[in-house]
Amino acid sequence: MTSHRKTLCVGLVCVDIINIVHHFPTEDSDTRCLDCLWQRGGNASNTSSIIALLGEPSEFMGTLGDSKEIHFLQEDFANYGICTDNCVGCRECCCPLSIVILNSLNGSRTILHTNKNLPELTLEDFSKIDLNTYKWIHFEARPSCDEIKKMLQRIDEYNKGTDHILHTSVELEKPERPQANILFDMAEYVFVSKQYAMQFSCNTMTDAVQCLFEKCRPGASIICAWGELGAAAMNNQIGVVTCPAFPPEKVVDTLGAGDTFVGGTIYALGKGLDLKKSITFGCKVAGAKCGLMGNKHIKNIKLHV
Ligand code: ADP
Ligand code: FRU
């Protein structure tokens, strides 16, 4: 049973409509794109994809709209072998949608995101799931941070009554959501983005983990990815560790690089690797992802944990 326990990612799924451009457009211009494609996106959804591609049982939980895009999203989850049994369907709600401008010159991604009316997952929804079936639960900090805090408290309660500790992680990514600060001391692993850390006047990745570590709970680890410079992490056992990025020959697509890093790092931590080896693995997977469009190729690359 233990080995078949799933990794659950809780958060957003949306449609990414990706327009690949020759160069970044100027305002009020009329641009012919090189290509246009649909992808399943959203941080937690992307992270669940990476975990599945690396070969671990993966589940996504979030709310789902019932607009026409839902068929695309559900089919894509199924293609990746990601369980969505505990998702909550919301009637008369639109699937969130991002228009992404992907610049073929440098792989940069510019995101225009719209979420019209999709409600967030509640504690009541989360309380229906059987925690015994998971080995790890990862949360993306959504606007509903109070509710996410209660979900993490529920896992704390569960962990008090079991020998099999359910691992937890949370990703604080969007600086426009300062309410996510209440989640710093709620998980075993805290992923903070560069943009989130910069609000605290942290100018380097080592600064970031050193400064934000004190906000985490005792025994926790903090992890911070820093774009093309790689990532840093810190806990009490090994102090600060860093690793460089693994740049591909050409950077083609950085959409979801951070979510890929999170997925790769969780996968490696779940295999029992130490913090440094785990962020190194996360950077390798994210670097490989940046070298090609999308993430499906991750399944075929030889990455030694
Ligand atoms: P986000 O997608 O959230 O902005 P980052 O830009 O911090 O995330 O990137 C996350 C990870 O992806 C980095 O730690 C790095 O390992 C990898 N990465 C990002 N950009 C590049 C790049 N240009 N070359 C190589 N690796 C990259
Ligand atoms: C990438 C991503 C996209 C999505 C957007 C939502 O990190 O999850 O897939 O459109 O961010 O903010």
XYZ file of C-alpha atoms and ligand atoms in Angstrom:
344
model
C 0.000 0.000 0.000
C 2.662 2.491 1.094
C 4.465 2.498 -2.246
C 1.241 3.144 -4.133
C 0.288 6.183 -2.136
C -0.257 9.152 -4.394
C 1.171 12.639 -4.489
C -1.708 15.114 -4.505
C -1.396 18.661 -5.867
C -4.120 21.065 -4.767
C -4.741 24.319 -6.658
C -5.576 25.698 -10.069
C -6.152 24.131 -13.448
C -6.731 26.410 -16.427
C -6.379 26.422 -20.189
C -3.221 28.044 -21.545
C -3.676 29.341 -25.086
C -0.109 29.768 -26.215
C 0.767 32.101 -29.064
C 4.337 31.634 -30.239
C 5.706 34.855 -31.658
C 8.820 35.691 -33.616
C 9.497 38.657 -31.380
C 7.516 40.399 -28.664
C 4.705 42.479 -30.211
C 4.355 46.222 -29.821
C 1.130 47.609 -28.459
C -1.704 48.051 -30.965
C 0.144 46.095 -33.660
C -1.172 43.138 -35.711
C 1.119 40.143 -35.363
C 1.250 36.860 -37.308
C 2.139 34.117 -34.836
C 4.423 31.185 -35.613
C 2.004 28.821 -33.902
C -0.897 28.681 -31.482
C -1.673 25.767 -29.188
C -3.706 24.801 -26.177
C -2.134 23.334 -23.064
C -3.421 22.412 -19.639
C -1.964 24.936 -17.187
C -2.194 26.201 -13.625
C 0.569 25.750 -11.080
C -0.779 22.742 -9.196
C -1.969 21.142 -12.425
C 1.482 21.596 -14.020
C 3.224 20.210 -10.938
C 0.930 17.159 -10.962
C 1.942 16.582 -14.610
C 5.652 16.523 -13.754
C 5.110 14.046 -10.930
C 3.126 11.802 -13.277
C 5.726 12.105 -16.078
C 8.453 11.086 -13.624
C 6.488 7.917 -12.913
C 4.806 8.547 -9.556
C 1.075 8.096 -8.913
C -0.276 11.621 -9.212
C -3.562 13.306 -8.376
C -4.849 16.825 -8.893
C -7.577 18.381 -6.753
C -9.223 21.701 -7.497
C -12.476 23.211 -8.671
C -13.552 22.693 -12.284
C -15.780 24.937 -14.372
C -18.357 23.512 -16.751
C -17.641 25.709 -19.797
C -16.655 23.908 -22.992
C -12.896 23.915 -22.241
C -13.465 21.386 -19.451
C -13.494 18.516 -21.957
C -10.018 19.447 -23.140
C -8.753 19.684 -19.545
C -10.249 16.363 -18.458
C -8.948 14.556 -21.529
C -5.478 15.950 -20.938
C -5.442 14.893 -17.271
C -6.459 11.405 -18.437
C -3.667 11.342 -21.061
C -1.127 12.038 -18.344
C -2.672 9.376 -16.074
C -3.473 11.953 -13.383
C -6.368 11.099 -11.069
C -9.003 13.856 -10.802
C -11.646 11.858 -8.903
C -11.797 14.340 -6.022
C -12.113 17.503 -8.108
C -15.201 19.575 -7.442
C -17.372 20.449 -10.439
C -18.931 23.916 -10.338
C -22.070 24.535 -12.378
C -22.338 27.610 -14.549
C -18.716 28.526 -13.921
C -16.107 29.268 -16.565
C -12.783 27.451 -16.747
C -10.005 29.970 -16.041
C -7.992 30.825 -19.125
C -4.563 32.270 -19.833
C -3.386 33.827 -23.044
C 0.350 33.245 -23.153
C 2.725 35.106 -25.453
C 5.736 32.863 -25.878
C 8.698 34.658 -27.416
C 10.661 32.276 -29.652
C 13.750 34.505 -29.405
C 14.358 33.777 -25.723
C 11.572 31.470 -24.460
C 10.062 34.209 -22.277
C 6.410 33.811 -21.405
C 3.994 36.677 -20.828
C 0.759 35.570 -19.197
C -2.651 37.273 -19.361
C -4.866 35.319 -16.989
C -8.657 35.512 -16.616
C -10.671 33.812 -13.903
C -14.259 34.999 -14.254
C -16.195 33.180 -11.576
C -14.626 29.879 -10.534
C -14.863 29.457 -6.734
C -11.931 28.154 -4.722
C -11.801 24.757 -3.051
C -13.142 24.753 0.523
C -12.159 22.889 3.677
C -15.451 21.054 3.367
C -14.436 19.742 -0.085
C -10.975 18.799 1.168
C -12.363 17.056 4.262
C -14.080 14.477 2.049
C -10.823 12.931 0.813
C -9.195 9.929 2.484
C -5.764 11.106 3.657
C -4.584 7.474 3.995
C -4.255 7.243 0.223
C -1.524 9.896 -0.062
C 2.165 10.116 0.682
C 2.512 13.834 -0.042
C 0.095 16.749 -0.409
C 1.279 19.908 -2.147
C -0.698 23.161 -2.065
C -0.467 26.137 -4.375
C -1.254 29.325 -2.408
C -4.537 30.513 -3.902
C -6.420 33.684 -2.860
C -8.251 31.476 -0.303
C -5.255 31.175 2.042
C -7.392 30.956 5.206
C -9.070 27.892 3.805
C -5.750 26.330 2.735
C -4.397 26.911 6.224
C -7.307 24.885 7.617
C -6.589 22.069 5.152
C -2.972 21.969 6.332
C -4.157 22.001 9.969
C -6.285 18.978 9.138
C -3.183 17.161 7.871
C -1.330 18.121 11.079
C -4.132 16.494 13.065
C -3.960 13.403 10.867
C -0.192 13.178 11.320
C -0.539 13.173 15.120
C -2.467 9.910 14.956
C -0.393 7.919 12.482
C 3.049 6.341 12.082
C 2.943 7.091 8.404
C 3.698 10.788 8.167
C 1.966 12.520 5.300
C 4.437 15.026 3.843
C 3.265 18.532 3.017
C 4.498 21.398 0.868
C 3.180 24.779 -0.131
C 4.149 27.110 -2.957
C 4.043 30.872 -2.395
C 4.432 32.310 -5.860
C 2.370 35.375 -6.566
C 3.550 38.559 -4.829
C 0.098 40.085 -5.299
C -1.140 37.551 -2.745
C 0.562 38.720 0.479
C -2.137 36.873 2.448
C -0.133 33.747 1.591
C 2.287 34.761 4.353
C 0.027 32.898 6.796
C 1.107 29.659 5.128
C 4.845 30.029 5.838
C 4.656 27.986 9.044
C 2.061 25.501 7.856
C 4.058 22.962 5.822
C 7.145 20.802 5.966
C 8.529 22.227 2.709
C 7.898 25.840 1.654
C 8.585 26.811 -1.965
C 8.935 30.569 -2.480
C 9.337 32.162 -5.906
C 11.924 34.830 -6.674
C 9.147 37.414 -7.124
C 7.594 36.493 -3.791
C 10.949 36.687 -1.985
C 11.774 40.050 -3.566
C 8.856 41.659 -1.709
C 10.877 41.026 1.456
C 13.831 42.911 -0.092
C 15.721 39.659 -0.695
C 18.031 40.266 -3.631
C 19.672 36.867 -3.968
C 18.485 33.307 -3.549
C 20.657 32.718 -0.480
C 19.373 35.963 1.035
C 15.865 34.718 0.378
C 16.169 31.365 2.130
C 18.128 32.843 5.056
C 15.669 35.673 5.558
C 12.456 33.664 5.111
C 13.545 30.522 6.969
C 12.617 32.061 10.308
C 8.995 32.325 9.185
C 8.787 28.543 8.702
C 7.881 26.005 11.368
C 10.597 24.187 13.335
C 12.031 21.325 11.298
C 10.786 22.741 7.999
C 12.814 23.428 4.838
C 12.538 26.498 2.640
C 13.260 26.313 -1.083
C 13.604 29.176 -3.538
C 14.090 28.945 -7.339
C 15.841 31.907 -8.949
C 15.352 31.637 -12.719
C 18.514 31.063 -14.737
C 20.637 31.230 -11.576
C 19.229 27.968 -10.188
C 17.866 27.494 -6.677
C 18.691 27.614 -2.972
C 17.266 25.856 0.052
C 17.756 25.759 3.786
C 16.916 23.666 6.798
C 18.397 23.178 10.249
C 20.199 19.927 9.419
C 22.307 21.119 6.499
C 22.056 24.931 6.572
C 21.999 26.746 3.233
C 22.500 24.783 0.025
C 22.451 26.031 -3.567
C 22.613 24.575 -7.039
C 23.069 26.162 -10.459
C 20.550 25.998 -13.286
C 21.064 23.491 -16.103
C 20.543 25.614 -19.211
C 19.494 23.788 -22.380
C 21.264 24.538 -25.660
C 18.482 26.972 -26.526
C 15.813 28.265 -24.157
C 12.583 27.588 -26.022
C 9.773 27.618 -23.461
C 9.938 28.822 -19.850
C 6.168 28.536 -19.238
C 5.734 26.547 -16.030
C 9.488 26.279 -15.308
C 8.794 27.049 -11.648
C 6.009 24.440 -11.452
C 8.352 21.918 -13.078
C 11.067 22.710 -10.526
C 8.553 22.161 -7.716
C 7.415 18.838 -9.216
C 10.966 17.568 -9.751
C 12.043 18.602 -6.258
C 9.013 16.985 -4.571
C 9.649 13.810 -6.563
C 13.277 13.648 -5.424
C 12.461 14.484 -1.772
C 9.798 11.759 -1.889
C 12.482 9.294 -3.021
C 14.469 10.173 0.119
C 17.140 12.393 -1.449
C 18.603 15.145 0.714
C 17.734 18.792 0.175
C 20.697 19.662 -2.049
C 20.296 16.622 -4.300
C 16.566 17.272 -4.506
C 16.823 20.908 -5.638
C 19.558 19.848 -8.070
C 17.162 17.295 -9.527
C 14.420 19.958 -9.634
C 16.733 22.287 -11.578
C 17.723 19.503 -13.993
C 14.101 18.707 -14.806
C 13.190 22.417 -15.103
C 16.227 23.127 -17.302
C 15.360 20.222 -19.590
C 11.769 21.490 -19.771
C 12.952 24.945 -20.900
C 14.780 23.374 -23.871
C 11.642 22.107 -25.603
C 7.984 23.102 -25.934
C 5.682 21.766 -23.237
C 6.690 19.054 -20.799
C 5.865 15.676 -22.378
C 9.512 15.071 -23.312
C 10.404 14.864 -19.622
C 9.058 11.318 -19.685
C 11.805 10.279 -22.100
C 14.835 12.013 -20.679
C 17.265 10.090 -18.530
C 17.510 11.894 -15.245
C 19.238 10.097 -12.428
C 17.751 10.855 -9.059
P 8.963 30.676 -12.630
O 8.546 29.839 -13.804
O 8.026 30.483 -11.448
O 9.218 32.122 -12.941
P 11.865 30.413 -12.286
O 12.063 31.353 -13.432
O 12.432 30.812 -10.967
O 10.330 30.029 -12.084
O 12.502 29.024 -12.720
C 12.382 27.857 -11.964
C 13.545 26.944 -12.269
O 13.546 26.645 -13.665
C 14.918 27.552 -11.967
O 15.341 27.237 -10.666
C 15.797 26.876 -13.012
O 16.269 25.639 -12.522
C 14.862 26.622 -14.179
N 14.994 27.678 -15.193
C 14.262 28.789 -15.348
N 14.709 29.531 -16.380
C 15.769 28.869 -16.879
C 16.684 29.085 -17.954
N 16.593 30.173 -18.729
N 17.642 28.157 -18.167
C 17.740 27.060 -17.401
N 16.916 26.781 -16.378
C 15.949 27.668 -16.120
C 2.571 28.759 -15.113
C 1.067 28.889 -14.938
C 0.318 28.782 -16.266
C -0.960 29.510 -15.963
C -0.516 30.599 -14.999
C -1.509 30.871 -13.908
O 3.220 28.821 -13.888
O 0.563 27.934 -14.034
O 0.160 27.458 -16.691
O -1.525 30.065 -17.085
O 0.715 30.182 -14.444
O -1.062 31.928 -13.093
